[in-house]
CSV table of C-alpha atoms and ligand atoms in Angstrom, one decimal:
chain,number,residue,atom,x,y,z
A,192,UNK,CA,2.6,-0.1,-17.8
A,193,UNK,CA,3.5,-0.2,-14.1
A,194,UNK,CA,6.7,1.7,-13.3
A,195,UNK,CA,6.8,3.7,-16.6
A,196,UNK,CA,7.0,6.8,-14.5
A,197,UNK,CA,10.4,5.8,-13.1
A,198,UNK,CA,13.7,7.2,-14.4
A,199,UNK,CA,16.3,4.9,-15.9
A,200,UNK,CA,18.3,4.4,-12.8
A,201,UNK,CA,15.3,3.5,-10.7
A,202,UNK,CA,14.0,1.1,-13.5
A,203,UNK,CA,17.3,-0.7,-13.3
A,204,UNK,CA,17.1,-0.9,-9.5
A,205,UNK,CA,13.6,-2.2,-9.8
A,206,UNK,CA,14.7,-4.9,-12.2
A,207,UNK,CA,17.4,-5.8,-9.7
A,208,UNK,CA,14.8,-6.1,-7.0
A,209,UNK,CA,12.7,-8.3,-9.2
A,210,UNK,CA,15.8,-10.5,-9.8
A,211,UNK,CA,16.6,-10.7,-6.1
A,212,UNK,CA,13.1,-11.6,-5.2
A,213,UNK,CA,13.1,-14.3,-7.9
A,214,UNK,CA,16.3,-15.8,-6.5
A,215,UNK,CA,15.2,-15.7,-2.9
A,216,UNK,CA,13.6,-18.7,-1.2
A,217,UNK,CA,12.1,-16.7,1.6
A,218,UNK,CA,11.4,-13.0,1.6
A,219,UNK,CA,10.3,-11.2,4.7
A,220,UNK,CA,8.5,-7.8,4.4
A,221,UNK,CA,9.0,-5.0,6.8
A,222,UNK,CA,6.8,-2.0,6.4
A,223,UNK,CA,6.4,1.5,7.8
A,224,UNK,CA,4.0,4.4,7.4
A,225,UNK,CA,5.3,5.1,3.9
A,226,UNK,CA,3.5,2.1,2.3
A,227,UNK,CA,0.2,3.6,3.4
A,228,UNK,CA,0.6,7.2,2.1
A,229,UNK,CA,-0.7,6.1,-1.3
A,230,UNK,CA,-3.8,5.0,0.6
A,231,UNK,CA,-4.3,8.5,2.0
A,232,UNK,CA,-2.9,8.0,5.5
A,233,UNK,CA,-0.2,10.5,6.3
A,234,UNK,CA,3.2,9.3,7.6
A,235,UNK,CA,5.2,10.9,10.4
A,236,UNK,CA,8.4,12.0,8.8
A,237,UNK,CA,7.7,13.0,5.2
A,238,UNK,CA,7.8,16.7,4.6
A,239,UNK,CA,4.4,17.9,5.9
A,240,UNK,CA,3.8,14.6,7.7
A,241,UNK,CA,2.1,14.2,11.1
A,242,UNK,CA,5.4,14.8,12.9
A,243,UNK,CA,5.5,18.4,11.6
A,244,UNK,CA,2.0,19.1,12.9
A,245,UNK,CA,1.8,17.1,16.2
A,246,UNK,CA,4.7,15.6,18.1
A,247,UNK,CA,3.7,12.2,19.3
A,248,UNK,CA,2.6,12.0,23.0
A,249,UNK,CA,5.0,9.8,24.9
A,250,UNK,CA,3.7,7.0,27.1
A,251,UNK,CA,4.7,8.5,30.4
A,252,UNK,CA,2.9,11.8,29.5
A,253,UNK,CA,-0.2,9.9,28.6
A,254,UNK,CA,-0.1,8.2,32.0
A,255,UNK,CA,0.6,11.2,34.1
A,256,UNK,CA,-1.5,13.9,32.4
A,257,UNK,CA,-5.2,14.0,31.9
A,258,UNK,CA,-4.9,16.8,29.3
A,259,UNK,CA,-2.4,14.7,27.3
A,260,UNK,CA,-4.9,11.8,27.4
A,261,UNK,CA,-7.7,14.1,26.1
A,262,UNK,CA,-5.4,15.3,23.3
A,263,UNK,CA,-4.4,11.7,22.4
A,264,UNK,CA,-8.1,10.7,22.1
A,265,UNK,CA,-9.0,13.9,20.2
A,266,UNK,CA,-6.2,13.1,17.6
A,267,UNK,CA,-7.3,9.4,17.5
A,268,UNK,CA,-10.9,10.2,16.7
A,269,UNK,CA,-9.8,12.8,14.1
A,270,UNK,CA,-7.6,10.2,12.3
A,271,UNK,CA,-9.9,7.2,12.6
A,272,UNK,CA,-12.2,8.1,9.7
A,273,UNK,CA,-9.2,8.6,7.4
A,274,UNK,CA,-8.0,5.1,8.3
A,275,UNK,CA,-11.4,3.6,8.1
A,276,UNK,CA,-11.9,4.6,4.5
A,277,UNK,CA,-8.4,3.8,3.3
A,278,UNK,CA,-7.9,0.9,0.8
A,279,UNK,CA,-4.7,-1.1,0.3
A,280,UNK,CA,-2.2,0.5,-2.2
A,281,UNK,CA,0.0,-1.1,-4.8
A,282,UNK,CA,2.7,-1.8,-2.2
A,283,UNK,CA,0.3,-3.7,0.0
A,284,UNK,CA,-1.0,-5.7,-3.0
A,285,UNK,CA,2.5,-6.7,-4.1
A,286,UNK,CA,3.3,-8.0,-0.6
A,287,UNK,CA,0.0,-9.8,-0.5
A,288,UNK,CA,0.8,-11.6,-3.7
A,289,UNK,CA,4.2,-12.6,-2.4
A,290,UNK,CA,2.5,-14.1,0.6
A,291,UNK,CA,-0.1,-15.9,-1.5
A,292,UNK,CA,2.6,-17.3,-3.7
A,293,UNK,CA,4.2,-18.9,-0.6
A,294,UNK,CA,7.3,-16.7,-1.0
A,295,UNK,CA,6.7,-14.4,2.0
A,296,UNK,CA,6.0,-16.2,5.3
A,297,UNK,CA,5.1,-13.0,7.1
A,298,UNK,CA,5.0,-9.2,7.0
A,299,UNK,CA,6.4,-7.3,10.0
A,300,UNK,CA,4.7,-3.9,10.2
A,301,UNK,CA,5.0,-0.8,12.3
A,302,UNK,CA,1.6,0.3,11.0
A,303,UNK,CA,-1.6,0.1,12.9
A,304,UNK,CA,-3.9,0.7,10.0
A,305,UNK,CA,-4.9,-2.9,9.2
A,306,UNK,CA,-4.2,-2.5,5.5
A,307,UNK,CA,-2.0,-5.6,5.1
A,308,UNK,CA,-4.9,-7.7,6.4
A,309,UNK,CA,-7.3,-5.8,4.1
A,310,UNK,CA,-5.0,-6.6,1.1
A,311,UNK,CA,-5.5,-10.3,1.8
A,312,UNK,CA,-2.6,-11.2,4.0
A,313,UNK,CA,-4.0,-13.7,6.6
A,314,UNK,CA,-4.0,-11.9,10.0
A,315,UNK,CA,-1.7,-14.6,11.5
A,316,UNK,CA,1.0,-13.6,8.9
A,317,UNK,CA,1.0,-9.9,9.9
A,318,UNK,CA,3.2,-9.1,12.8
A,319,UNK,CA,2.1,-5.8,14.3
A,320,UNK,CA,5.0,-4.3,16.3
A,321,UNK,CA,3.1,-1.2,17.3
A,322,UNK,CA,-0.2,-2.8,18.0
A,323,UNK,CA,-3.6,-2.2,16.4
A,324,UNK,CA,-5.8,0.9,16.4
A,325,UNK,CA,-9.2,-0.8,16.2
A,326,UNK,CA,-9.9,-1.2,19.9
A,327,UNK,CA,-8.7,0.0,23.3
A,328,UNK,CA,-7.8,-1.7,26.6
A,329,UNK,CA,-7.3,-0.9,30.2
A,330,UNK,CA,-3.6,-0.5,31.0
A,331,UNK,CA,-4.2,-1.9,34.6
A,332,UNK,CA,-6.6,-4.9,34.3
A,333,UNK,CA,-6.3,-5.5,30.5
A,334,UNK,CA,-10.1,-5.6,29.9
A,335,UNK,CA,-11.0,-4.7,26.3
A,336,UNK,CA,-12.9,-1.4,25.6
A,337,UNK,CA,-14.7,-0.7,22.4
A,338,UNK,CA,-13.9,2.5,20.5
A,339,UNK,CA,-17.5,3.3,19.6
A,340,UNK,CA,-18.5,3.4,23.3
A,341,UNK,CA,-15.5,5.6,24.2
A,342,UNK,CA,-16.2,7.9,21.3
A,343,UNK,CA,-19.8,8.6,22.4
A,344,UNK,CA,-18.8,9.4,26.0
A,345,UNK,CA,-15.7,11.4,24.9
A,346,UNK,CA,-17.8,13.6,22.6
A,347,UNK,CA,-20.4,14.2,25.3
A,348,UNK,CA,-18.1,14.8,28.3
A,349,UNK,CA,-14.7,15.7,26.7
A,350,UNK,CA,-13.1,13.5,29.2
A,351,UNK,CA,-10.7,10.6,28.4
A,352,UNK,CA,-12.0,7.2,29.4
A,353,UNK,CA,-11.2,5.4,32.6
A,354,UNK,CA,-11.9,1.7,33.2
A,355,UNK,CA,-15.3,0.9,34.8
A,356,UNK,CA,-14.0,-2.4,36.1
A,357,UNK,CA,-10.9,-1.1,38.0
A,358,UNK,CA,-10.6,2.7,37.5
A,359,UNK,CA,-7.4,2.3,35.4
A,360,UNK,CA,-6.4,4.3,32.4
A,361,UNK,CA,-7.8,3.2,29.1
A,362,UNK,CA,-5.7,3.5,26.0
A,363,UNK,CA,-6.0,2.4,22.3
A,364,UNK,CA,-4.2,-0.9,21.7
A,365,UNK,CA,-1.3,0.8,19.9
A,366,UNK,CA,2.2,1.2,21.3
A,367,UNK,CA,3.3,4.8,22.1
A,368,UNK,CA,6.9,6.1,22.3
A,369,UNK,CA,8.3,4.9,25.6
A,370,UNK,CA,5.8,2.0,26.0
A,371,UNK,CA,6.9,-1.6,26.3
A,372,UNK,CA,6.9,-3.6,23.1
A,373,UNK,CA,4.5,-6.5,22.6
A,374,UNK,CA,6.5,-9.6,23.5
A,375,UNK,CA,4.9,-12.1,21.2
A,376,UNK,CA,5.2,-9.8,18.2
A,377,UNK,CA,8.8,-9.1,18.9
A,378,UNK,CA,9.6,-12.8,19.2
A,379,UNK,CA,7.8,-13.5,15.9
A,380,UNK,CA,9.5,-10.6,14.1
A,381,UNK,CA,12.9,-11.9,15.4
A,382,UNK,CA,12.1,-15.5,14.1
A,383,UNK,CA,11.1,-14.2,10.7
A,384,UNK,CA,14.2,-11.9,10.5
A,385,UNK,CA,16.5,-14.8,11.3
A,386,UNK,CA,14.9,-17.2,8.8
A,387,UNK,CA,14.8,-15.4,5.5
A,388,UNK,CA,17.3,-14.8,2.7
A,389,UNK,CA,15.8,-11.5,1.6
A,390,UNK,CA,14.6,-8.8,3.9
A,391,UNK,CA,12.6,-6.2,2.2
A,392,UNK,CA,12.0,-2.9,4.1
A,393,UNK,CA,9.4,-0.6,2.5
A,394,UNK,CA,8.3,2.9,3.6
A,395,UNK,CA,10.1,3.2,6.9
A,396,UNK,CA,12.5,5.9,7.9
A,397,UNK,CA,14.1,3.2,10.1
A,398,UNK,CA,14.7,5.5,13.0
A,399,UNK,CA,12.1,4.1,15.4
A,400,UNK,CA,13.7,1.6,17.8
A,401,UNK,CA,13.5,-1.2,18.5
A,402,UNK,CA,11.6,-1.9,15.3
A,403,UNK,CA,14.5,-0.7,13.1
A,404,UNK,CA,16.7,-3.3,14.7
A,405,UNK,CA,15.1,-6.2,12.6
A,406,UNK,CA,16.7,-5.3,9.3
A,407,UNK,CA,20.1,-5.5,11.1
A,408,UNK,CA,19.2,-8.9,12.6
A,409,UNK,CA,18.3,-10.3,9.2
A,410,UNK,CA,21.5,-8.9,7.6
A,411,UNK,CA,23.7,-10.2,10.4
A,412,UNK,CA,22.1,-13.6,9.9
A,413,UNK,CA,23.1,-13.6,6.2
A,414,UNK,CA,20.0,-12.3,4.4
A,415,UNK,CA,20.2,-9.7,1.7
A,416,UNK,CA,18.7,-6.4,2.7
A,417,UNK,CA,16.7,-4.2,0.3
A,418,UNK,CA,15.4,-0.8,1.3
A,419,UNK,CA,12.7,0.9,-0.7
A,420,UNK,CA,12.0,4.4,0.7
A,421,UNK,CA,11.8,7.9,-0.9
A,422,UNK,CA,14.3,9.3,1.6
A,423,UNK,CA,17.7,8.1,2.9
A,424,UNK,CA,17.7,5.9,6.0
A,425,UNK,CA,20.4,5.2,8.6
A,426,UNK,CA,20.7,1.6,7.3
A,427,UNK,CA,21.3,2.4,3.7
A,428,UNK,CA,25.1,1.7,4.1
A,429,UNK,CA,24.5,-1.9,5.1
A,430,UNK,CA,21.9,-2.6,2.4
A,431,UNK,CA,22.5,-4.6,-0.7
A,432,UNK,CA,20.1,-2.5,-2.7
A,433,UNK,CA,18.6,0.9,-1.9
A,434,UNK,CA,15.8,2.3,-4.0
A,435,UNK,CA,14.8,5.9,-3.3
A,436,UNK,CA,11.6,6.1,-5.2
A,437,UNK,CA,7.8,5.7,-5.1
A,438,UNK,CA,6.8,2.5,-3.4
A,439,UNK,CA,3.8,1.7,-5.6
A,440,UNK,CA,5.7,2.1,-8.8
A,441,UNK,CA,8.7,0.1,-7.6
A,442,UNK,CA,6.8,-2.8,-6.1
A,443,UNK,CA,4.0,-3.4,-8.5
A,444,UNK,CA,6.1,-5.3,-11.1
A,445,UNK,CA,6.8,-7.9,-8.4
A,446,UNK,CA,3.3,-9.3,-9.1
A,447,UNK,CA,3.7,-10.8,-12.6
A,448,UNK,CA,6.8,-12.6,-11.3
A,449,UNK,CA,4.6,-15.0,-9.4
B,134,NAD,P1,8.0,7.4,9.1
B,134,NAD,O1,6.9,8.4,8.9
B,134,NAD,O2,9.1,7.7,10.0
B,134,NAD,O3,8.8,7.2,7.7
B,134,NAD,C1,8.0,6.9,6.5
B,134,NAD,C2,9.0,7.0,5.3
B,134,NAD,O4,8.2,6.6,4.2
B,134,NAD,C3,9.6,8.3,5.1
B,134,NAD,O5,11.0,8.2,5.2
B,134,NAD,C4,9.1,8.7,3.7
B,134,NAD,O6,10.1,9.3,2.9
B,134,NAD,C5,8.7,7.4,3.1
B,134,NAD,N1,7.6,7.5,2.1
B,134,NAD,C6,6.3,8.0,2.3
B,134,NAD,N2,5.6,7.8,1.3
B,134,NAD,C7,6.3,7.2,0.3
B,134,NAD,C8,6.1,6.7,-1.0
B,134,NAD,N3,4.9,6.8,-1.6
B,134,NAD,N4,7.1,6.0,-1.6
B,134,NAD,C9,8.3,5.9,-1.0
B,134,NAD,N5,8.6,6.3,0.2
B,134,NAD,C10,7.6,6.9,0.9
B,134,NAD,O7,7.4,6.0,9.3
B,134,NAD,P2,7.8,4.8,10.2
B,134,NAD,O8,9.3,4.4,9.9
B,134,NAD,O9,6.8,3.7,10.0
B,134,NAD,O10,7.8,5.3,11.7
B,134,NAD,C11,6.6,6.0,12.1
B,134,NAD,C12,5.9,5.4,13.3
B,134,NAD,O11,4.5,6.0,13.3
B,134,NAD,C13,5.7,4.0,13.2
B,134,NAD,O12,5.9,3.5,14.5
B,134,NAD,C14,4.2,3.7,12.9
B,134,NAD,O13,3.7,2.8,13.8
B,134,NAD,C15,3.5,5.0,13.2
B,134,NAD,N6,2.6,5.5,12.1
B,134,NAD,C16,1.8,4.6,11.5
B,134,NAD,C17,0.9,5.0,10.4
B,134,NAD,C18,0.0,3.9,9.8
B,134,NAD,O14,-0.4,3.0,10.5
B,134,NAD,N7,-0.2,4.1,8.5
B,134,NAD,C19,0.9,6.3,10.0
B,134,NAD,C20,1.8,7.2,10.7
B,134,NAD,C21,2.6,6.8,11.7
B,135,ZN,ZN1,-9.3,-2.0,34.3
């Protein structure tokens, strides 16, 4: 049975989560890299996570340094096959069922791995705060560039791509540290946060701003806040329920509820 691996305290907390979801009219999901570790994609801040191996390349460094751009593309093409073969985990499936049941109008995610969409959440209900890693674009003229073309050239020349149209810098369509946030996604995330009675954050260390601001927006607007994450987060003290346990085991019982 799902969740049988959980200790007594966590089982009680999971039952409380099931109760809160049952009581709520509108649940908004908010996810971070931790929901995708079960799918084989490493997160940043778990022990041994990507953070301990490679510090992220800030946006201004990407812009100013050709070697930083080469390193960013090297890392991207190293990680892409891992993401390409990843399948949604139990956390993604639980959220997808909440969406299908009409209980969850949208999932706000910091992830760029497309797994919410793959789990069956309609694309228009996934709000990607940090963009999408499946294509690239020119930072100057905005024209779209396909990763397959970039990869062929990168592997033969070792050089980061520049835009053939305008000579601008080409970057994957994800948001780096220090880069402006996508306005429409921010607006949609704000609207969702303001209009729910339960805000469910799953697998985020809640330290990356401004994304980590949305649980506070929801809480201030009167929603209950639940945090499911293996490690403590800076927002635990304002949450109504904190569950420090494995996401898949905690979330899978949400399904039979529907
Ligand atoms: P994070 O790495 O800072 O935090 C992930 C959290 O998830 C950690 O606190 C960890 O304890 C927890 N966790 C991991 N596996 C878990 C599990 N099975 N059960 C319970 N908890 C688990 O991630 P973040 O807050 O999303 O911030 C990292 C940034 O890096 C984000 O901006 C995101 O865009 C990006 N990122 C994305 C991916 C992806 O798309 N899958 C992967 C790595 C990083
Ligand atoms: Zn261009």
